[in-house]
Amino acid sequence: MGLTVGNMIMIVVALVLLYLAIGKGFEPLLLVGIAFGCLLANIPGAGISDEGGLLYYFYKYGLETEIMPCLIFLGIGALTDFTPLLARPVTFLLGAAAQFGVFFAMFLADMLGFGIKEAASIGIIGGADGPTAIYLTVKLAPHLLGAVVVAAYSYMSLVPLIQPPVIRLLTTQKERETVMEYPKPVSKITRILFPIVTTIVTCLLLPDTTPLIGCLMLGNLLRESGVTDRLFKTAQGEMINIVTILLTIAVGGTMGAETFLTAATLKIIALGAVAFAASTAGGVLLGKLFYVLSGGKINPIIGAAGVSAVPMAARVSQVEGQKANPENFLLMHAMGPNVAGVIGTAVAAGCFLALLG
Amino acid sequence: MANGNLIEIRAKLPGQVTIHPGKHPMKNTDLPGVGDVVEERQEVAFIEAMKMQNQILAPKKGKVVEIHATTGDMVKVGDLLMTLEEL
């Protein structure tokens, strides 16, 4: 079996992704594995992604079953501190508004000729949440997995470039200068009840989100319960690391030349950028409404953090707020919509599964 | 020397502080210590939160009179970091 032109192009793609990850620091923990999986999948004659190959089994048992994205969500739940959200619950709505790009990009993808299931998988890129994008795409449009995941993770590293122009376009200097007050601290009992109540309410309303929300909230309960420290430490450390290694090379393994080198991939990458920008706009616009309703107490920039991409998007809010006013520290305020965005994206995925799955 | 107004610089977010005699976390240069004159918007300290080094800037030109925190301290919102004498 010879090396095809497609294989050669994909090996170059893998090398570029490795360079971005190692040389430029683009999501290295994810892109190194994805790029390496892509490299392996394009070695002719190895058949590593074909039935019987190593990456085939990683995919079949880890991804097709959805076990790995759910375990990652368990780890993320353990890593996530929801207190900024609980301290100012209204920011939950900002996390919801920043899902706008998901639906906007889905609509555009549908118009560009993608099927509705493919369009939903492309739209979810705008949620800026890797495991959710993987979860949904495996269920709805597995042939697009490589392109969707690469677009999602690449744009997540580009959040500091994509968001600031959108934020500045939609807000005034005076709005961006707004210094926010710190809300009251959150009690331990609230932090323990949050994952339990969220699970019951969300999963009863939208049973399709149960695997993702269930794992996310169990991870968070391990963190907050105060009596499961050993499990918490493993979930947010070794477990998520091990699963990340397996998951990323399994995703990379789907990037064979014949499935990846298509016009669809280019469209997905373009639509992904639109999705991110539109999600940012959705969050900021609701932020502006909050600014007015609160009498100028809520800085609309933090709406942009609703796209999840934890904590990069919150850092962007911090940088933009401080540029407008050196006395402005939005970081912790932006964490509220930021972590709400994780739940928001999982709920959006659940809606798609309920309607299209 | 006339006594100018004293300016208090307080923590605007919770996190781990870096201040004189600690070094600038990115440039590895000295941060201003007692007696140094700082310009308006000069970096006087850093607070690390969410793995991000947040710069604390001098609101006005002034001379550092006292430093109230130590590098590595976990500070809360409102904790006093530094006092400047306005110049």
JSON list of C-alpha atoms in Angstrom, two decimals, chain A residues 182 311 315 318-319 322-327 329 331-332 335, chain B residues 12-14 41 49-52 54-59 77:
[
{"chain": "A", "resi": 182, "resn": "TYR", "atom": "CA", "xyz": [-18.46, 41.13, 44.94]},
{"chain": "A", "resi": 311, "resn": "PRO", "atom": "CA", "xyz": [-11.36, 29.68, 31.95]},
{"chain": "A", "resi": 315, "resn": "ARG", "atom": "CA", "xyz": [-9.61, 35.73, 31.15]},
{"chain": "A", "resi": 318, "resn": "GLN", "atom": "CA", "xyz": [-10.64, 40.33, 32.59]},
{"chain": "A", "resi": 319, "resn": "VAL", "atom": "CA", "xyz": [-8.24, 41.68, 29.97]},
{"chain": "A", "resi": 322, "resn": "GLN", "atom": "CA", "xyz": [-8.96, 46.19, 32.58]},
{"chain": "A", "resi": 323, "resn": "LYS", "atom": "CA", "xyz": [-8.13, 47.81, 29.23]},
{"chain": "A", "resi": 324, "resn": "ALA", "atom": "CA", "xyz": [-11.20, 50.01, 29.66]},
{"chain": "A", "resi": 325, "resn": "ASN", "atom": "CA", "xyz": [-10.45, 50.75, 33.31]},
{"chain": "A", "resi": 326, "resn": "PRO", "atom": "CA", "xyz": [-7.26, 49.66, 35.11]},
{"chain": "A", "resi": 327, "resn": "GLU", "atom": "CA", "xyz": [-9.24, 49.37, 38.35]},
{"chain": "A", "resi": 329, "resn": "PHE", "atom": "CA", "xyz": [-11.15, 43.15, 37.74]},
{"chain": "A", "resi": 331, "resn": "LEU", "atom": "CA", "xyz": [-12.13, 37.67, 36.26]},
{"chain": "A", "resi": 332, "resn": "MET", "atom": "CA", "xyz": [-14.10, 36.17, 39.13]},
{"chain": "A", "resi": 335, "resn": "MET", "atom": "CA", "xyz": [-16.49, 32.83, 36.00]},
{"chain": "B", "resi": 12, "resn": "LYS", "atom": "CA", "xyz": [-9.56, 43.92, 43.73]},
{"chain": "B", "resi": 13, "resn": "LEU", "atom": "CA", "xyz": [-9.89, 40.16, 43.43]},
{"chain": "B", "resi": 14, "resn": "PRO", "atom": "CA", "xyz": [-9.05, 37.14, 45.57]},
{"chain": "B", "resi": 41, "resn": "ARG", "atom": "CA", "xyz": [-0.59, 52.85, 35.69]},
{"chain": "B", "resi": 49, "resn": "ALA", "atom": "CA", "xyz": [-6.30, 33.73, 40.15]},
{"chain": "B", "resi": 50, "resn": "MET", "atom": "CA", "xyz": [-7.53, 31.08, 37.69]},
{"chain": "B", "resi": 51, "resn": "LYS", "atom": "CA", "xyz": [-3.89, 30.55, 36.63]},
{"chain": "B", "resi": 52, "resn": "MET", "atom": "CA", "xyz": [-3.82, 34.16, 35.40]},
{"chain": "B", "resi": 54, "resn": "ASN", "atom": "CA", "xyz": [-3.62, 39.95, 37.15]},
{"chain": "B", "resi": 55, "resn": "GLN", "atom": "CA", "xyz": [-1.71, 43.22, 37.23]},
{"chain": "B", "resi": 56, "resn": "ILE", "atom": "CA", "xyz": [-2.34, 45.68, 40.02]},
{"chain": "B", "resi": 57, "resn": "LEU", "atom": "CA", "xyz": [-1.57, 49.18, 38.73]},
{"chain": "B", "resi": 58, "resn": "ALA", "atom": "CA", "xyz": [-0.74, 52.39, 40.57]},
{"chain": "B", "resi": 59, "resn": "PRO", "atom": "CA", "xyz": [-3.78, 54.70, 40.21]},
{"chain": "B", "resi": 77, "resn": "VAL", "atom": "CA", "xyz": [-11.01, 41.44, 48.07]}
]
